[in-house]
Amino acid sequence: MRDWEHARLDELTTDIFGFNATQIGVPQIQALRANRMPHTWTTIASMPSSDHDNEAHPLVVVQQFDELPFASASIDLIVLPHVLEFAQQPHQILREVERVLIPEGQLIICGFNPISLWGARHALSRLSESDFLPQGGELISLPRLKDWLKFLNMEVDDGCFGCFAPPCESEKWLHRFAFMEQLGDKWWPFFGGVYVAHAIKRVRGMHLVGPALRSKKATAPQGVPATNKIHQRRK
C-alpha cells in the first residue's frame, strides 16, 4: 500500500510549484519527497524521537490538527495521508486546511475506501475484535469526501484507486492475488482498498491574468489632412 501511494504522490507533487508545502500526519509516508518547493515540512501531533534529524526532515509539532499554527493563505500545497478517517473532527481539519491554503492552492488526500475488500475486512474486524486497520475511526468514501470539499469551494478530480488484492497478511497470498491489481484498475476501478484525491482551492471572483500588454501609442498621421488639401486647391 505504501509503495503504491508513494508512486501516486510522486506523480502528483512533482509538478506542483510554489514556496511552502506541508504534510499533515503519518510521517511514515514521505508524501513530499518528489516535490521541489524550497520550504517543505511535516506537521505531526507527537514529539519525534531524540535522534530525529530536523534539518534533513523538518517537523512542526502541534497539539491538534484542527488548529494549525499557520497564517491564513500562506501554504501552496498540503497533503493529508490517512488523517481524516481517524480524526475526531475531520470537518474542522478541512476548514483549517482551506484557511491556510492560498487561492488556487492544492490539496492531496489519501484515504481507505470503505467500498472495497479492505473496507469489508475493517468492518468485520469490529465484530471479531481482530484489528486490521487502526480502530476508532470511520472510513470516508470518495463521493462523501467530494461533497465535503465542494462545500469549501474546493474543486476535486475523480481520484485514483489502488490495492485491489484482498487484505492478506501473508506475503505468499499477496503474490498469488497480484493479478487483481491490473484487472481491478481496468474492470472495477472504484473498488480499490485505498484512494488518492486531488483538490484545488477556488476563490470566487478571482482570475489569473498574464502580464499587461502595453497599448500602442497613437502615431501622427502621414501627409497633409484632407481638409487642408481642399483648402489649398480653392486658393
Coordinates of C-alpha atoms in Angstrom, one line a residue:
M1 CA 0.0 0.0 0.0
R2 CA 2.8 2.4 0.9
D3 CA 4.6 1.7 -2.3
W4 CA 1.5 2.4 -4.4
E5 CA 0.8 5.6 -2.5
H6 CA 4.4 6.8 -2.9
A7 CA 4.2 6.3 -6.6
R8 CA 0.9 8.2 -6.9
L9 CA 2.1 11.0 -4.6
D10 CA 5.3 11.4 -6.6
E11 CA 3.3 11.8 -9.8
L12 CA 1.1 14.4 -8.4
T13 CA 3.5 16.5 -6.4
T14 CA 6.5 16.7 -8.7
D15 CA 4.8 19.3 -11.0
I16 CA 3.2 21.4 -8.2
F17 CA 5.2 24.6 -7.8
G18 CA 5.2 27.3 -5.1
F19 CA 7.1 28.2 -2.0
N20 CA 5.6 26.3 1.0
A21 CA 4.3 22.7 1.3
T22 CA 3.4 20.6 4.3
Q23 CA 2.4 17.1 5.0
I24 CA 0.0 16.7 7.9
G25 CA 0.3 13.4 9.9
V26 CA 1.7 9.9 9.2
P27 CA 5.4 10.7 8.9
Q28 CA 5.9 7.0 7.8
I29 CA 4.6 8.1 4.3
Q30 CA 7.0 10.5 2.5
A31 CA 4.4 12.4 0.6
L32 CA 6.6 15.4 -0.4
R33 CA 9.8 13.5 -1.4
A34 CA 9.3 14.3 -5.1
N35 CA 8.2 17.9 -4.6
R36 CA 10.7 20.7 -5.4
M37 CA 9.4 23.6 -3.3
P38 CA 12.1 25.4 -1.3
H39 CA 10.2 25.0 2.0
T40 CA 8.7 21.6 2.9
W41 CA 8.0 20.1 6.3
T42 CA 5.8 17.5 8.1
T43 CA 3.3 18.6 10.7
I44 CA 2.8 15.9 13.4
A45 CA 0.9 15.7 16.7
S46 CA 3.5 14.0 18.8
M47 CA 7.1 14.6 19.8
P48 CA 9.7 13.0 17.4
S49 CA 12.4 10.7 18.7
S50 CA 15.5 12.3 20.1
D51 CA 17.7 11.1 17.2
H52 CA 15.5 12.8 14.5
D53 CA 17.4 15.0 12.1
N54 CA 15.2 18.1 11.9
E55 CA 17.4 19.7 9.3
A56 CA 17.1 16.9 6.8
H57 CA 13.3 16.3 7.6
P58 CA 11.8 19.4 9.2
L59 CA 9.0 18.8 11.6
V60 CA 6.3 21.0 13.2
V61 CA 4.7 19.6 16.3
V62 CA 1.2 20.7 17.1
Q63 CA -1.3 19.6 19.7
Q64 CA -4.2 19.1 17.3
F65 CA -4.6 19.1 13.5
D66 CA -7.8 21.1 13.7
E67 CA -5.9 24.2 14.9
L68 CA -2.9 24.7 12.6
P69 CA -0.3 27.3 13.6
F70 CA 0.0 28.8 10.1
A71 CA -1.1 32.1 8.8
S72 CA -4.2 32.3 6.5
A73 CA -3.4 31.9 2.8
S74 CA 0.2 31.0 3.4
I75 CA 0.7 27.5 2.1
D76 CA 0.7 26.3 -1.6
L77 CA 0.3 22.6 -1.1
I78 CA -1.0 20.4 1.7
V79 CA -1.0 16.5 1.8
L80 CA -3.3 14.6 4.2
P81 CA -2.3 10.9 4.2
H82 CA -5.0 8.9 6.2
V83 CA -5.7 11.7 8.7
L84 CA -9.4 12.4 8.2
E85 CA -10.8 8.9 8.7
F86 CA -9.1 8.7 12.2
A87 CA -9.8 12.2 13.3
Q88 CA -12.4 13.3 15.8
Q89 CA -13.3 16.4 13.9
P90 CA -12.5 15.8 10.2
H91 CA -14.7 18.7 9.1
Q92 CA -12.7 21.2 11.2
I93 CA -9.4 19.9 9.8
L94 CA -10.6 20.6 6.3
R95 CA -11.8 24.0 7.3
E96 CA -8.3 24.7 8.7
V97 CA -6.7 23.4 5.6
E98 CA -8.9 25.7 3.4
R99 CA -8.0 28.6 5.6
V100 CA -4.2 28.2 5.3
L101 CA -4.2 27.4 1.6
I102 CA -3.5 30.2 -0.8
P103 CA -6.1 30.9 -3.6
E104 CA -5.5 28.2 -6.2
G105 CA -3.6 26.2 -3.5
Q106 CA -3.7 22.4 -3.9
L107 CA -4.7 19.6 -1.5
I108 CA -4.0 15.9 -1.8
I109 CA -5.8 13.4 0.4
C110 CA -5.1 9.7 0.9
G111 CA -7.8 7.5 2.4
F112 CA -9.1 4.0 2.8
N113 CA -12.1 3.1 0.6
P114 CA -15.0 1.6 2.6
I115 CA -16.5 0.2 -0.6
S116 CA -13.8 -2.4 -1.1
L117 CA -12.4 -5.7 0.2
W118 CA -10.3 -3.7 2.6
G119 CA -13.4 -1.8 3.9
A120 CA -15.3 -5.1 4.4
R121 CA -12.3 -6.5 6.3
H122 CA -12.2 -3.5 8.5
A123 CA -16.0 -3.7 9.2
L124 CA -15.7 -7.4 10.2
S125 CA -12.7 -6.7 12.5
R126 CA -15.1 -4.7 14.7
L127 CA -17.2 -7.8 15.2
S128 CA -14.4 -10.2 15.6
E129 CA -12.2 -7.8 17.7
S130 CA -9.3 -8.6 15.3
D131 CA -7.8 -5.3 14.3
F132 CA -7.0 -4.8 10.6
L133 CA -6.9 -1.0 10.2
P134 CA -6.4 1.3 13.2
Q135 CA -9.6 1.3 15.3
G136 CA -11.5 4.3 16.5
G137 CA -12.1 5.8 13.0
E138 CA -14.7 6.0 10.3
L139 CA -13.7 5.3 6.7
I140 CA -14.8 8.0 4.3
S141 CA -15.8 7.2 0.7
L142 CA -14.6 9.4 -2.1
P143 CA -18.0 10.7 -3.1
R144 CA -18.7 11.7 0.5
L145 CA -15.3 13.4 0.7
K146 CA -16.0 15.3 -2.6
D147 CA -19.2 16.7 -1.0
W148 CA -17.3 18.0 2.0
L149 CA -14.7 19.7 -0.2
K150 CA -17.2 21.2 -2.6
F151 CA -18.9 22.9 0.3
L152 CA -15.5 24.6 1.0
N153 CA -15.2 25.7 -2.7
M154 CA -12.6 23.0 -3.4
E155 CA -12.6 21.6 -6.9
V156 CA -12.0 17.8 -6.8
D157 CA -10.9 15.4 -9.6
D158 CA -12.1 11.8 -9.9
G159 CA -9.2 10.5 -7.8
C160 CA -7.3 7.2 -8.4
F161 CA -7.8 3.8 -6.7
G162 CA -5.3 1.1 -5.8
C163 CA -4.7 -2.1 -3.8
F164 CA -7.4 -4.3 -5.3
A165 CA -5.9 -7.5 -3.9
P166 CA -7.6 -9.0 -0.7
P167 CA -6.1 -7.8 2.6
C168 CA -4.0 -10.9 3.2
E169 CA -1.4 -10.8 6.0
S170 CA 0.8 -13.5 4.2
E171 CA 3.2 -12.3 1.5
K172 CA 2.7 -15.6 -0.3
W173 CA -1.0 -15.0 -0.7
L174 CA -0.4 -11.4 -1.7
H175 CA 1.7 -12.6 -4.6
R176 CA -1.0 -15.0 -5.6
F177 CA -3.6 -12.2 -5.9
A178 CA -1.2 -9.8 -7.6
F179 CA -3.1 -10.3 -10.9
M180 CA -6.0 -8.4 -9.3
E181 CA -4.1 -5.2 -9.4
Q182 CA -4.1 -4.9 -13.1
L183 CA -7.6 -6.4 -13.6
G184 CA -9.1 -4.2 -10.9
D185 CA -7.6 -1.0 -12.4
K186 CA -9.3 -1.9 -15.7
W187 CA -12.6 -3.5 -14.7
W188 CA -13.6 -2.3 -11.2
P189 CA -11.5 0.8 -10.6
F190 CA -13.7 2.2 -7.8
F191 CA -13.3 -0.8 -5.5
G192 CA -9.6 -0.3 -4.6
G193 CA -8.7 -0.5 -1.0
V194 CA -7.2 3.0 -0.9
Y195 CA -7.6 6.2 -3.0
V196 CA -5.7 9.4 -3.6
A197 CA -7.8 12.6 -4.3
H198 CA -6.6 15.9 -5.6
A199 CA -8.3 19.2 -5.0
I200 CA -7.7 22.9 -5.8
K201 CA -9.0 25.8 -3.7
R202 CA -11.1 28.1 -5.9
V203 CA -11.9 31.7 -4.9
R204 CA -14.9 33.3 -6.5
G205 CA -14.3 36.5 -8.4
M206 CA -10.5 35.8 -8.8
H207 CA -9.0 35.2 -12.2
L208 CA -5.4 34.6 -13.1
V209 CA -4.2 37.2 -15.6
G210 CA -1.0 37.5 -17.6
P211 CA 1.3 40.4 -18.0
A212 CA -0.4 43.6 -19.0
L213 CA 0.1 44.5 -22.7
R214 CA 1.3 48.0 -23.4
S215 CA -1.1 49.9 -25.6
K216 CA 0.3 51.1 -28.9
K217 CA 1.0 54.9 -28.9
A218 CA -1.1 56.8 -31.4
T219 CA 1.1 57.7 -34.4
A220 CA 1.0 61.1 -36.1
P221 CA -0.9 61.0 -39.4
Q222 CA 1.3 60.9 -42.5
G223 CA 0.9 63.6 -45.1
V224 CA -1.5 66.6 -45.1
P225 CA -5.0 66.2 -43.8
A226 CA -7.8 66.1 -46.4
T227 CA -9.3 69.4 -45.2
N228 CA -6.0 71.2 -45.7
K229 CA -5.7 69.7 -49.2
I230 CA -9.2 71.0 -50.1
H231 CA -8.4 74.4 -48.7
Q232 CA -5.2 74.6 -50.7
R233 CA -7.0 73.8 -54.0
R234 CA -9.6 76.6 -53.5
K235 CA -6.7 79.0 -53.2

